[in-house]
């Protein structure tokens, strides 16, 4: 079974803080993703990475950055947290494109910015 | 137009009912299709992949219509435990990125 592990289930931070969300997968997947999910808006892609040190902007990258130094780890960084970044953050991984490979998600991190 | 569109519902059905959801997608080049299930405050989990010829998994049947660019999910003999949000997913313009619909809420009542 694929295991995607996010470092925290719940996190509370203050406005202006630098926040790190960590994600680790154990299936040697090339592709990793960060989403946020808000009521009524569904899943929105923030950033994704298709290989070590590679990254691509998703639909809503503003206010975020990412780091992929090792294949198994994909970090999401809020450079200066703001209250509108309060959300559920979901990490996912997927094998290389082609075929009908699904994505596997971590448990999610509920982040509150005060 | 959104890349993947779903009726948000909610669909309120009694136990034992048959319920169907449809989903339309805009990218005619999409090759991979899935249905995910998401319980309240939990992560999305793969329910089933959708194959060109249609496929069935127990009480669940998925269909793909490429000409009209929609996929469907049929749930027979609904259970209380089927209550969840069902997400339609297709691969995007770049093969390694999946696009998620906003989800359809199903509530099964006794």
mmCIF file with all atom_site columns, C-alpha atoms in Angstrom:
data_model
loop_
_atom_site.group_PDB
_atom_site.id
_atom_site.type_symbol
_atom_site.label_atom_id
_atom_site.label_alt_id
_atom_site.label_comp_id
_atom_site.label_asym_id
_atom_site.label_entity_id
_atom_site.label_seq_id
_atom_site.pdbx_PDB_ins_code
_atom_site.Cartn_x
_atom_site.Cartn_y
_atom_site.Cartn_z
_atom_site.occupancy
_atom_site.B_iso_or_equiv
_atom_site.pdbx_formal_charge
_atom_site.auth_seq_id
_atom_site.auth_comp_id
_atom_site.auth_asym_id
_atom_site.auth_atom_id
_atom_site.pdbx_PDB_model_num
ATOM 1   C CA . UNK A 1 1   ? 0.000   0.000  0.000   1.00 0.00 ? 1   UNK A CA 1
ATOM 2   C CA . UNK A 1 2   ? 1.173   3.495  -0.825  1.00 0.00 ? 2   UNK A CA 1
ATOM 3   C CA . UNK A 1 3   ? 1.841   5.587  2.232   1.00 0.00 ? 3   UNK A CA 1
ATOM 4   C CA . UNK A 1 4   ? 1.834   9.392  2.063   1.00 0.00 ? 4   UNK A CA 1
ATOM 5   C CA . UNK A 1 5   ? 2.625   10.985 5.396   1.00 0.00 ? 5   UNK A CA 1
ATOM 6   C CA . UNK A 1 6   ? 2.087   14.609 6.297   1.00 0.00 ? 6   UNK A CA 1
ATOM 7   C CA . UNK A 1 7   ? 3.990   15.942 9.264   1.00 0.00 ? 7   UNK A CA 1
ATOM 8   C CA . UNK A 1 8   ? 1.043   17.421 11.184  1.00 0.00 ? 8   UNK A CA 1
ATOM 9   C CA . UNK A 1 9   ? -2.718  16.851 11.283  1.00 0.00 ? 9   UNK A CA 1
ATOM 10  C CA . UNK A 1 10  ? -3.389  20.207 12.959  1.00 0.00 ? 10  UNK A CA 1
ATOM 11  C CA . UNK A 1 11  ? -1.257  23.328 13.042  1.00 0.00 ? 11  UNK A CA 1
ATOM 12  C CA . UNK A 1 12  ? -1.835  26.816 14.426  1.00 0.00 ? 12  UNK A CA 1
ATOM 13  C CA . UNK A 1 13  ? 0.461   29.663 13.417  1.00 0.00 ? 13  UNK A CA 1
ATOM 14  C CA . UNK A 1 14  ? 0.473   33.432 13.571  1.00 0.00 ? 14  UNK A CA 1
ATOM 15  C CA . UNK A 1 15  ? 0.249   35.978 10.774  1.00 0.00 ? 15  UNK A CA 1
ATOM 16  C CA . UNK A 1 16  ? 3.652   36.727 9.294   1.00 0.00 ? 16  UNK A CA 1
ATOM 17  C CA . UNK A 1 17  ? 5.281   33.481 10.417  1.00 0.00 ? 17  UNK A CA 1
ATOM 18  C CA . UNK A 1 18  ? 7.150   31.263 7.974   1.00 0.00 ? 18  UNK A CA 1
ATOM 19  C CA . UNK A 1 19  ? 5.372   27.904 7.918   1.00 0.00 ? 19  UNK A CA 1
ATOM 20  C CA . UNK A 1 20  ? 6.683   24.572 6.672   1.00 0.00 ? 20  UNK A CA 1
ATOM 21  C CA . UNK A 1 21  ? 4.410   21.667 5.759   1.00 0.00 ? 21  UNK A CA 1
ATOM 22  C CA . UNK A 1 22  ? 6.223   18.406 5.135   1.00 0.00 ? 22  UNK A CA 1
ATOM 23  C CA . UNK A 1 23  ? 5.149   15.431 3.076   1.00 0.00 ? 23  UNK A CA 1
ATOM 24  C CA . UNK A 1 24  ? 6.877   12.076 2.641   1.00 0.00 ? 24  UNK A CA 1
ATOM 25  C CA . UNK A 1 25  ? 5.888   9.157  0.387   1.00 0.00 ? 25  UNK A CA 1
ATOM 26  C CA . UNK A 1 26  ? 7.313   5.667  0.467   1.00 0.00 ? 26  UNK A CA 1
ATOM 27  C CA . UNK A 1 27  ? 6.571   4.417  -3.058  1.00 0.00 ? 27  UNK A CA 1
ATOM 28  C CA . UNK A 1 28  ? 9.372   6.064  -5.014  1.00 0.00 ? 28  UNK A CA 1
ATOM 29  C CA . UNK A 1 29  ? 6.837   8.143  -6.961  1.00 0.00 ? 29  UNK A CA 1
ATOM 30  C CA . UNK A 1 30  ? 8.206   10.813 -9.268  1.00 0.00 ? 30  UNK A CA 1
ATOM 31  C CA . UNK A 1 31  ? 5.172   13.098 -9.058  1.00 0.00 ? 31  UNK A CA 1
ATOM 32  C CA . UNK A 1 32  ? 4.154   14.895 -5.899  1.00 0.00 ? 32  UNK A CA 1
ATOM 33  C CA . UNK A 1 33  ? 1.470   17.546 -5.363  1.00 0.00 ? 33  UNK A CA 1
ATOM 34  C CA . UNK A 1 34  ? 0.267   20.092 -2.851  1.00 0.00 ? 34  UNK A CA 1
ATOM 35  C CA . UNK A 1 35  ? -3.395  21.128 -2.762  1.00 0.00 ? 35  UNK A CA 1
ATOM 36  C CA . UNK A 1 36  ? -5.539  23.215 -0.538  1.00 0.00 ? 36  UNK A CA 1
ATOM 37  C CA . UNK A 1 37  ? -9.200  22.479 -0.012  1.00 0.00 ? 37  UNK A CA 1
ATOM 38  C CA . UNK A 1 38  ? -11.762 25.019 1.091   1.00 0.00 ? 38  UNK A CA 1
ATOM 39  C CA . UNK A 1 39  ? -15.551 24.628 1.474   1.00 0.00 ? 39  UNK A CA 1
ATOM 40  C CA . UNK A 1 40  ? -17.321 25.156 -1.836  1.00 0.00 ? 40  UNK A CA 1
ATOM 41  C CA . UNK A 1 41  ? -14.070 25.462 -3.804  1.00 0.00 ? 41  UNK A CA 1
ATOM 42  C CA . UNK A 1 42  ? -12.923 21.867 -3.968  1.00 0.00 ? 42  UNK A CA 1
ATOM 43  C CA . UNK A 1 43  ? -9.289  20.878 -4.349  1.00 0.00 ? 43  UNK A CA 1
ATOM 44  C CA . UNK A 1 44  ? -7.023  23.551 -5.790  1.00 0.00 ? 44  UNK A CA 1
ATOM 45  C CA . UNK A 1 45  ? -3.501  22.738 -6.930  1.00 0.00 ? 45  UNK A CA 1
ATOM 46  C CA . UNK A 1 46  ? -0.808  24.941 -5.418  1.00 0.00 ? 46  UNK A CA 1
ATOM 47  C CA . UNK A 1 47  ? 2.401   23.376 -6.768  1.00 0.00 ? 47  UNK A CA 1
ATOM 48  C CA . UNK A 1 48  ? 3.562   20.062 -8.121  1.00 0.00 ? 48  UNK A CA 1
ATOM 49  C CA . UNK A 1 49  ? 6.873   18.399 -8.773  1.00 0.00 ? 49  UNK A CA 1
ATOM 50  C CA . UNK A 1 50  ? 7.681   15.705 -11.307 1.00 0.00 ? 50  UNK A CA 1
ATOM 51  C CA . UNK A 1 51  ? 11.237  15.036 -10.166 1.00 0.00 ? 51  UNK A CA 1
ATOM 52  C CA . UNK A 1 52  ? 13.838  15.992 -7.613  1.00 0.00 ? 52  UNK A CA 1
ATOM 53  C CA . UNK A 1 53  ? 14.567  19.746 -7.690  1.00 0.00 ? 53  UNK A CA 1
ATOM 54  C CA . UNK A 1 54  ? 11.837  20.240 -10.305 1.00 0.00 ? 54  UNK A CA 1
ATOM 55  C CA . UNK A 1 55  ? 8.685   22.205 -9.567  1.00 0.00 ? 55  UNK A CA 1
ATOM 56  C CA . UNK A 1 56  ? 5.744   23.612 -11.476 1.00 0.00 ? 56  UNK A CA 1
ATOM 57  C CA . UNK A 1 57  ? 3.175   26.183 -10.423 1.00 0.00 ? 57  UNK A CA 1
ATOM 58  C CA . UNK A 1 58  ? -0.349  24.994 -10.061 1.00 0.00 ? 58  UNK A CA 1
ATOM 59  C CA . UNK A 1 59  ? -3.475  27.114 -10.128 1.00 0.00 ? 59  UNK A CA 1
ATOM 60  C CA . UNK A 1 60  ? -2.881  29.145 -6.957  1.00 0.00 ? 60  UNK A CA 1
ATOM 61  C CA . UNK A 1 61  ? 0.879   29.419 -6.235  1.00 0.00 ? 61  UNK A CA 1
ATOM 62  C CA . UNK A 1 62  ? 0.838   32.972 -4.863  1.00 0.00 ? 62  UNK A CA 1
ATOM 63  C CA . UNK A 1 63  ? 2.116   33.172 -1.300  1.00 0.00 ? 63  UNK A CA 1
ATOM 64  C CA . UNK A 1 64  ? 3.618   29.684 -1.424  1.00 0.00 ? 64  UNK A CA 1
ATOM 65  C CA . UNK A 1 65  ? 6.882   28.047 -2.407  1.00 0.00 ? 65  UNK A CA 1
ATOM 66  C CA . UNK A 1 66  ? 8.024   24.418 -2.461  1.00 0.00 ? 66  UNK A CA 1
ATOM 67  C CA . UNK A 1 67  ? 11.150  22.366 -2.084  1.00 0.00 ? 67  UNK A CA 1
ATOM 68  C CA . UNK A 1 68  ? 11.962  18.903 -3.466  1.00 0.00 ? 68  UNK A CA 1
ATOM 69  C CA . UNK A 1 69  ? 15.515  18.024 -2.429  1.00 0.00 ? 69  UNK A CA 1
ATOM 70  C CA . UNK A 1 70  ? 14.841  14.286 -2.157  1.00 0.00 ? 70  UNK A CA 1
ATOM 71  C CA . UNK A 1 71  ? 12.508  12.139 -4.188  1.00 0.00 ? 71  UNK A CA 1
ATOM 72  C CA . UNK A 1 72  ? 10.437  11.033 -1.217  1.00 0.00 ? 72  UNK A CA 1
ATOM 73  C CA . UNK A 1 73  ? 9.955   14.472 0.348   1.00 0.00 ? 73  UNK A CA 1
ATOM 74  C CA . UNK A 1 74  ? 7.995   17.481 -0.890  1.00 0.00 ? 74  UNK A CA 1
ATOM 75  C CA . UNK A 1 75  ? 7.755   20.539 1.328   1.00 0.00 ? 75  UNK A CA 1
ATOM 76  C CA . UNK A 1 76  ? 5.274   23.404 1.102   1.00 0.00 ? 76  UNK A CA 1
ATOM 77  C CA . UNK A 1 77  ? 6.399   26.755 2.495   1.00 0.00 ? 77  UNK A CA 1
ATOM 78  C CA . UNK A 1 78  ? 4.230   29.712 3.421   1.00 0.00 ? 78  UNK A CA 1
ATOM 79  C CA . UNK A 1 79  ? 6.753   32.534 3.266   1.00 0.00 ? 79  UNK A CA 1
ATOM 80  C CA . UNK A 1 80  ? 4.721   34.933 5.411   1.00 0.00 ? 80  UNK A CA 1
ATOM 81  C CA . UNK A 1 81  ? 1.502   33.348 6.595   1.00 0.00 ? 81  UNK A CA 1
ATOM 82  C CA . UNK A 1 82  ? -1.726  35.275 6.223   1.00 0.00 ? 82  UNK A CA 1
ATOM 83  C CA . UNK A 1 83  ? -5.214  34.559 7.538   1.00 0.00 ? 83  UNK A CA 1
ATOM 84  C CA . UNK A 1 84  ? -6.506  33.733 4.043   1.00 0.00 ? 84  UNK A CA 1
ATOM 85  C CA . UNK A 1 85  ? -4.150  30.770 4.032   1.00 0.00 ? 85  UNK A CA 1
ATOM 86  C CA . UNK A 1 86  ? -6.163  29.080 6.744   1.00 0.00 ? 86  UNK A CA 1
ATOM 87  C CA . UNK A 1 87  ? -7.225  25.879 5.036   1.00 0.00 ? 87  UNK A CA 1
ATOM 88  C CA . UNK A 1 88  ? -6.921  22.115 4.757   1.00 0.00 ? 88  UNK A CA 1
ATOM 89  C CA . UNK A 1 89  ? -3.673  21.230 2.946   1.00 0.00 ? 89  UNK A CA 1
ATOM 90  C CA . UNK A 1 90  ? -3.356  17.902 1.169   1.00 0.00 ? 90  UNK A CA 1
ATOM 91  C CA . UNK A 1 91  ? -0.246  16.295 -0.241  1.00 0.00 ? 91  UNK A CA 1
ATOM 92  C CA . UNK A 1 92  ? -0.418  13.581 -2.893  1.00 0.00 ? 92  UNK A CA 1
ATOM 93  C CA . UNK A 1 93  ? 1.924   11.424 -4.920  1.00 0.00 ? 93  UNK A CA 1
ATOM 94  C CA . UNK A 1 94  ? 1.591   9.565  -8.200  1.00 0.00 ? 94  UNK A CA 1
ATOM 95  C CA . UNK A 1 95  ? 3.766   7.368  -10.443 1.00 0.00 ? 95  UNK A CA 1
ATOM 96  C CA . UNK A 1 96  ? 4.999   8.804  -13.761 1.00 0.00 ? 96  UNK A CA 1
ATOM 97  C CA . UNK A 1 97  ? 2.394   9.875  -16.325 1.00 0.00 ? 97  UNK A CA 1
ATOM 98  C CA . UNK A 1 98  ? 0.931   7.328  -18.629 1.00 0.00 ? 98  UNK A CA 1
ATOM 99  C CA . UNK A 1 99  ? -1.501  4.578  -17.887 1.00 0.00 ? 99  UNK A CA 1
ATOM 100 C CA . UNK A 1 100 ? -4.253  4.886  -15.367 1.00 0.00 ? 100 UNK A CA 1
ATOM 101 C CA . UNK A 1 101 ? -2.289  5.521  -12.223 1.00 0.00 ? 101 UNK A CA 1
ATOM 102 C CA . UNK A 1 102 ? -4.293  7.289  -9.510  1.00 0.00 ? 102 UNK A CA 1
ATOM 103 C CA . UNK A 1 103 ? -3.026  9.735  -6.926  1.00 0.00 ? 103 UNK A CA 1
ATOM 104 C CA . UNK A 1 104 ? -2.641  8.832  -3.282  1.00 0.00 ? 104 UNK A CA 1
ATOM 105 C CA . UNK A 1 105 ? -3.231  11.414 -0.605  1.00 0.00 ? 105 UNK A CA 1
ATOM 106 C CA . UNK A 1 106 ? -1.871  12.041 2.846   1.00 0.00 ? 106 UNK A CA 1
ATOM 107 C CA . UNK A 1 107 ? -4.222  12.563 5.778   1.00 0.00 ? 107 UNK A CA 1
ATOM 108 C CA . UNK A 1 108 ? -4.155  16.329 5.369   1.00 0.00 ? 108 UNK A CA 1
ATOM 109 C CA . UNK A 1 109 ? -3.033  19.201 7.581   1.00 0.00 ? 109 UNK A CA 1
ATOM 110 C CA . UNK A 1 110 ? -5.599  21.606 8.993   1.00 0.00 ? 110 UNK A CA 1
ATOM 111 C CA . UNK A 1 111 ? -3.725  24.874 9.205   1.00 0.00 ? 111 UNK A CA 1
ATOM 112 C CA . UNK A 1 112 ? -5.089  27.858 11.097  1.00 0.00 ? 112 UNK A CA 1
ATOM 113 C CA . UNK A 1 113 ? -3.428  31.246 10.793  1.00 0.00 ? 113 UNK A CA 1
ATOM 114 C CA . UNK A 1 114 ? -4.337  33.617 13.604  1.00 0.00 ? 114 UNK A CA 1
ATOM 115 C CA . UNK B 2 1   ? -15.673 26.669 -18.473 1.00 0.00 ? 1   UNK B CA 1
ATOM 116 C CA . UNK B 2 2   ? -14.251 24.547 -15.637 1.00 0.00 ? 2   UNK B CA 1
ATOM 117 C CA . UNK B 2 3   ? -12.056 21.635 -16.667 1.00 0.00 ? 3   UNK B CA 1
ATOM 118 C CA . UNK B 2 4   ? -14.174 19.209 -14.666 1.00 0.00 ? 4   UNK B CA 1
ATOM 119 C CA . UNK B 2 5   ? -17.762 19.962 -13.693 1.00 0.00 ? 5   UNK B CA 1
ATOM 120 C CA . UNK B 2 6   ? -20.034 18.140 -11.297 1.00 0.00 ? 6   UNK B CA 1
ATOM 121 C CA . UNK B 2 7   ? -23.445 18.765 -9.832  1.00 0.00 ? 7   UNK B CA 1
ATOM 122 C CA . UNK B 2 8   ? -22.637 19.678 -6.208  1.00 0.00 ? 8   UNK B CA 1
ATOM 123 C CA . UNK B 2 9   ? -25.872 18.125 -4.921  1.00 0.00 ? 9   UNK B CA 1
ATOM 124 C CA . UNK B 2 10  ? -26.645 17.209 -2.261  1.00 0.00 ? 10  UNK B CA 1
ATOM 125 C CA . UNK B 2 11  ? -28.342 14.052 -3.385  1.00 0.00 ? 11  UNK B CA 1
ATOM 126 C CA . UNK B 2 12  ? -30.558 12.862 -0.541  1.00 0.00 ? 12  UNK B CA 1
ATOM 127 C CA . UNK B 2 13  ? -31.636 9.249  -1.077  1.00 0.00 ? 13  UNK B CA 1
ATOM 128 C CA . UNK B 2 14  ? -33.140 6.488  1.091   1.00 0.00 ? 14  UNK B CA 1
ATOM 129 C CA . UNK B 2 15  ? -31.255 3.324  1.892   1.00 0.00 ? 15  UNK B CA 1
ATOM 130 C CA . UNK B 2 16  ? -31.523 0.800  -0.906  1.00 0.00 ? 16  UNK B CA 1
ATOM 131 C CA . UNK B 2 17  ? -31.977 3.405  -3.629  1.00 0.00 ? 17  UNK B CA 1
ATOM 132 C CA . UNK B 2 18  ? -30.002 3.590  -6.836  1.00 0.00 ? 18  UNK B CA 1
ATOM 133 C CA . UNK B 2 19  ? -28.294 6.911  -7.470  1.00 0.00 ? 19  UNK B CA 1
ATOM 134 C CA . UNK B 2 20  ? -26.229 8.191  -10.394 1.00 0.00 ? 20  UNK B CA 1
ATOM 135 C CA . UNK B 2 21  ? -23.780 11.054 -10.715 1.00 0.00 ? 21  UNK B CA 1
ATOM 136 C CA . UNK B 2 22  ? -22.498 12.579 -13.910 1.00 0.00 ? 22  UNK B CA 1
ATOM 137 C CA . UNK B 2 23  ? -19.385 14.599 -14.548 1.00 0.00 ? 23  UNK B CA 1
ATOM 138 C CA . UNK B 2 24  ? -18.272 16.465 -17.664 1.00 0.00 ? 24  UNK B CA 1
ATOM 139 C CA . UNK B 2 25  ? -14.708 17.307 -18.665 1.00 0.00 ? 25  UNK B CA 1
ATOM 140 C CA . UNK B 2 26  ? -13.369 19.816 -21.154 1.00 0.00 ? 26  UNK B CA 1
ATOM 141 C CA . UNK B 2 27  ? -10.052 18.333 -22.291 1.00 0.00 ? 27  UNK B CA 1
ATOM 142 C CA . UNK B 2 28  ? -10.788 15.919 -25.117 1.00 0.00 ? 28  UNK B CA 1
ATOM 143 C CA . UNK B 2 29  ? -7.230  14.572 -24.859 1.00 0.00 ? 29  UNK B CA 1
ATOM 144 C CA . UNK B 2 30  ? -7.785  13.235 -21.330 1.00 0.00 ? 30  UNK B CA 1
ATOM 145 C CA . UNK B 2 31  ? -6.918  9.572  -21.028 1.00 0.00 ? 31  UNK B CA 1
ATOM 146 C CA . UNK B 2 32  ? -7.255  8.711  -17.362 1.00 0.00 ? 32  UNK B CA 1
ATOM 147 C CA . UNK B 2 33  ? -10.448 8.942  -15.327 1.00 0.00 ? 33  UNK B CA 1
ATOM 148 C CA . UNK B 2 34  ? -11.233 8.184  -11.716 1.00 0.00 ? 34  UNK B CA 1
ATOM 149 C CA . UNK B 2 35  ? -13.853 8.485  -9.037  1.00 0.00 ? 35  UNK B CA 1
ATOM 150 C CA . UNK B 2 36  ? -12.636 9.380  -5.554  1.00 0.00 ? 36  UNK B CA 1
ATOM 151 C CA . UNK B 2 37  ? -14.605 9.365  -2.344  1.00 0.00 ? 37  UNK B CA 1
ATOM 152 C CA . UNK B 2 38  ? -14.055 11.880 0.432   1.00 0.00 ? 38  UNK B CA 1
ATOM 153 C CA . UNK B 2 39  ? -15.545 11.582 3.890   1.00 0.00 ? 39  UNK B CA 1
ATOM 154 C CA . UNK B 2 40  ? -16.065 14.657 6.027   1.00 0.00 ? 40  UNK B CA 1
ATOM 155 C CA . UNK B 2 41  ? -12.740 16.094 7.248   1.00 0.00 ? 41  UNK B CA 1
ATOM 156 C CA . UNK B 2 42  ? -10.788 13.251 5.656   1.00 0.00 ? 42  UNK B CA 1
ATOM 157 C CA . UNK B 2 43  ? -8.536  12.955 2.635   1.00 0.00 ? 43  UNK B CA 1
ATOM 158 C CA . UNK B 2 44  ? -9.868  11.820 -0.780  1.00 0.00 ? 44  UNK B CA 1
ATOM 159 C CA . UNK B 2 45  ? -9.497  8.098  -1.415  1.00 0.00 ? 45  UNK B CA 1
ATOM 160 C CA . UNK B 2 46  ? -9.641  6.289  -4.721  1.00 0.00 ? 46  UNK B CA 1
ATOM 161 C CA . UNK B 2 47  ? -13.005 4.618  -5.249  1.00 0.00 ? 47  UNK B CA 1
ATOM 162 C CA . UNK B 2 48  ? -12.411 3.263  -8.733  1.00 0.00 ? 48  UNK B CA 1
ATOM 163 C CA . UNK B 2 49  ? -10.757 3.945  -12.037 1.00 0.00 ? 49  UNK B CA 1
ATOM 164 C CA . UNK B 2 50  ? -12.979 4.397  -15.085 1.00 0.00 ? 50  UNK B CA 1
ATOM 165 C CA . UNK B 2 51  ? -12.211 2.360  -18.175 1.00 0.00 ? 51  UNK B CA 1
ATOM 166 C CA . UNK B 2 52  ? -13.358 2.939  -21.740 1.00 0.00 ? 52  UNK B CA 1
ATOM 167 C CA . UNK B 2 53  ? -15.576 -0.124 -21.777 1.00 0.00 ? 53  UNK B CA 1
ATOM 168 C CA . UNK B 2 54  ? -17.136 0.696  -18.425 1.00 0.00 ? 54  UNK B CA 1
ATOM 169 C CA . UNK B 2 55  ? -16.390 -1.220 -15.251 1.00 0.00 ? 55  UNK B CA 1
ATOM 170 C CA . UNK B 2 56  ? -18.093 -2.482 -12.157 1.00 0.00 ? 56  UNK B CA 1
ATOM 171 C CA . UNK B 2 57  ? -16.939 -3.000 -8.601  1.00 0.00 ? 57  UNK B CA 1
ATOM 172 C CA . UNK B 2 58  ? -19.636 -4.548 -6.453  1.00 0.00 ? 58  UNK B CA 1
ATOM 173 C CA . UNK B 2 59  ? -22.490 -2.043 -6.157  1.00 0.00 ? 59  UNK B CA 1
ATOM 174 C CA . UNK B 2 60  ? -20.569 0.614  -8.086  1.00 0.00 ? 60  UNK B CA 1
ATOM 175 C CA . UNK B 2 61  ? -20.555 0.998  -11.873 1.00 0.00 ? 61  UNK B CA 1
ATOM 176 C CA . UNK B 2 62  ? -18.519 3.576  -13.780 1.00 0.00 ? 62  UNK B CA 1
ATOM 177 C CA . UNK B 2 63  ? -19.076 4.565  -17.394 1.00 0.00 ? 63  UNK B CA 1
ATOM 178 C CA . UNK B 2 64  ? -17.129 6.728  -19.809 1.00 0.00 ? 64  UNK B CA 1
ATOM 179 C CA . UNK B 2 65  ? -18.578 8.510  -22.840 1.00 0.00 ? 65  UNK B CA 1
ATOM 180 C CA . UNK B 2 66  ? -15.709 10.026 -24.814 1.00 0.00 ? 66  UNK B CA 1
ATOM 181 C CA . UNK B 2 67  ? -17.900 11.468 -27.554 1.00 0.00 ? 67  UNK B CA 1
ATOM 182 C CA . UNK B 2 68  ? -19.862 13.556 -25.064 1.00 0.00 ? 68  UNK B CA 1
ATOM 183 C CA . UNK B 2 69  ? -16.946 13.926 -22.660 1.00 0.00 ? 69  UNK B CA 1
ATOM 184 C CA . UNK B 2 70  ? -18.634 12.728 -19.527 1.00 0.00 ? 70  UNK B CA 1
ATOM 185 C CA . UNK B 2 71  ? -18.207 10.015 -16.983 1.00 0.00 ? 71  UNK B CA 1
ATOM 186 C CA . UNK B 2 72  ? -20.793 8.596  -14.644 1.00 0.00 ? 72  UNK B CA 1
ATOM 187 C CA . UNK B 2 73  ? -20.973 6.703  -11.372 1.00 0.00 ? 73  UNK B CA 1
ATOM 188 C CA . UNK B 2 74  ? -23.928 4.498  -10.496 1.00 0.00 ? 74  UNK B CA 1
ATOM 189 C CA . UNK B 2 75  ? -24.424 3.260  -6.948  1.00 0.00 ? 75  UNK B CA 1
ATOM 190 C CA . UNK B 2 76  ? -26.953 0.480  -6.427  1.00 0.00 ? 76  UNK B CA 1
ATOM 191 C CA . UNK B 2 77  ? -28.555 -0.529 -3.130  1.00 0.00 ? 77  UNK B CA 1
ATOM 192 C CA . UNK B 2 78  ? -27.249 2.551  -1.318  1.00 0.00 ? 78  UNK B CA 1
ATOM 193 C CA . UNK B 2 79  ? -25.956 2.107  2.228   1.00 0.00 ? 79  UNK B CA 1
ATOM 194 C CA . UNK B 2 80  ? -25.741 4.656  5.001   1.00 0.00 ? 80  UNK B CA 1
ATOM 195 C CA . UNK B 2 81  ? -21.968 4.285  4.773   1.00 0.00 ? 81  UNK B CA 1
ATOM 196 C CA . UNK B 2 82  ? -22.035 5.517  1.174   1.00 0.00 ? 82  UNK B CA 1
ATOM 197 C CA . UNK B 2 83  ? -22.726 9.031  2.463   1.00 0.00 ? 83  UNK B CA 1
ATOM 198 C CA . UNK B 2 84  ? -19.742 11.083 1.332   1.00 0.00 ? 84  UNK B CA 1
ATOM 199 C CA . UNK B 2 85  ? -18.568 13.504 -1.315  1.00 0.00 ? 85  UNK B CA 1
ATOM 200 C CA . UNK B 2 86  ? -17.716 11.899 -4.653  1.00 0.00 ? 86  UNK B CA 1
ATOM 201 C CA . UNK B 2 87  ? -15.007 13.546 -6.701  1.00 0.00 ? 87  UNK B CA 1
ATOM 202 C CA . UNK B 2 88  ? -14.685 13.150 -10.451 1.00 0.00 ? 88  UNK B CA 1
ATOM 203 C CA . UNK B 2 89  ? -11.052 13.203 -11.602 1.00 0.00 ? 89  UNK B CA 1
ATOM 204 C CA . UNK B 2 90  ? -9.445  13.359 -15.043 1.00 0.00 ? 90  UNK B CA 1
ATOM 205 C CA . UNK B 2 91  ? -5.869  13.861 -16.130 1.00 0.00 ? 91  UNK B CA 1
ATOM 206 C CA . UNK B 2 92  ? -5.134  17.395 -17.249 1.00 0.00 ? 92  UNK B CA 1
ATOM 207 C CA . UNK B 2 93  ? -3.347  18.929 -20.204 1.00 0.00 ? 93  UNK B CA 1
ATOM 208 C CA . UNK B 2 94  ? -0.079  17.595 -18.787 1.00 0.00 ? 94  UNK B CA 1
ATOM 209 C CA . UNK B 2 95  ? -0.275  13.872 -18.310 1.00 0.00 ? 95  UNK B CA 1
ATOM 210 C CA . UNK B 2 96  ? 1.127   13.888 -14.794 1.00 0.00 ? 96  UNK B CA 1
ATOM 211 C CA . UNK B 2 97  ? -1.430  16.278 -13.352 1.00 0.00 ? 97  UNK B CA 1
ATOM 212 C CA . UNK B 2 98  ? -4.929  15.223 -12.347 1.00 0.00 ? 98  UNK B CA 1
ATOM 213 C CA . UNK B 2 99  ? -7.805  17.683 -12.285 1.00 0.00 ? 99  UNK B CA 1
ATOM 214 C CA . UNK B 2 100 ? -10.453 17.261 -9.594  1.00 0.00 ? 100 UNK B CA 1
ATOM 215 C CA . UNK B 2 101 ? -14.074 18.243 -9.774  1.00 0.00 ? 101 UNK B CA 1
ATOM 216 C CA . UNK B 2 102 ? -15.532 20.092 -6.797  1.00 0.00 ? 102 UNK B CA 1
ATOM 217 C CA . UNK B 2 103 ? -17.475 16.996 -5.777  1.00 0.00 ? 103 UNK B CA 1
ATOM 218 C CA . UNK B 2 104 ? -21.035 15.752 -5.433  1.00 0.00 ? 104 UNK B CA 1
ATOM 219 C CA . UNK B 2 105 ? -22.456 15.283 -1.954  1.00 0.00 ? 105 UNK B CA 1
ATOM 220 C CA . UNK B 2 106 ? -24.434 12.108 -1.316  1.00 0.00 ? 106 UNK B CA 1
ATOM 221 C CA . UNK B 2 107 ? -26.523 11.623 1.808   1.00 0.00 ? 107 UNK B CA 1
ATOM 222 C CA . UNK B 2 108 ? -28.128 8.250  2.336   1.00 0.00 ? 108 UNK B CA 1
ATOM 223 C CA . UNK B 2 109 ? -30.862 8.237  4.954   1.00 0.00 ? 109 UNK B CA 1
ATOM 224 C CA . UNK B 2 110 ? -32.571 5.376  6.787   1.00 0.00 ? 110 UNK B CA 1
#
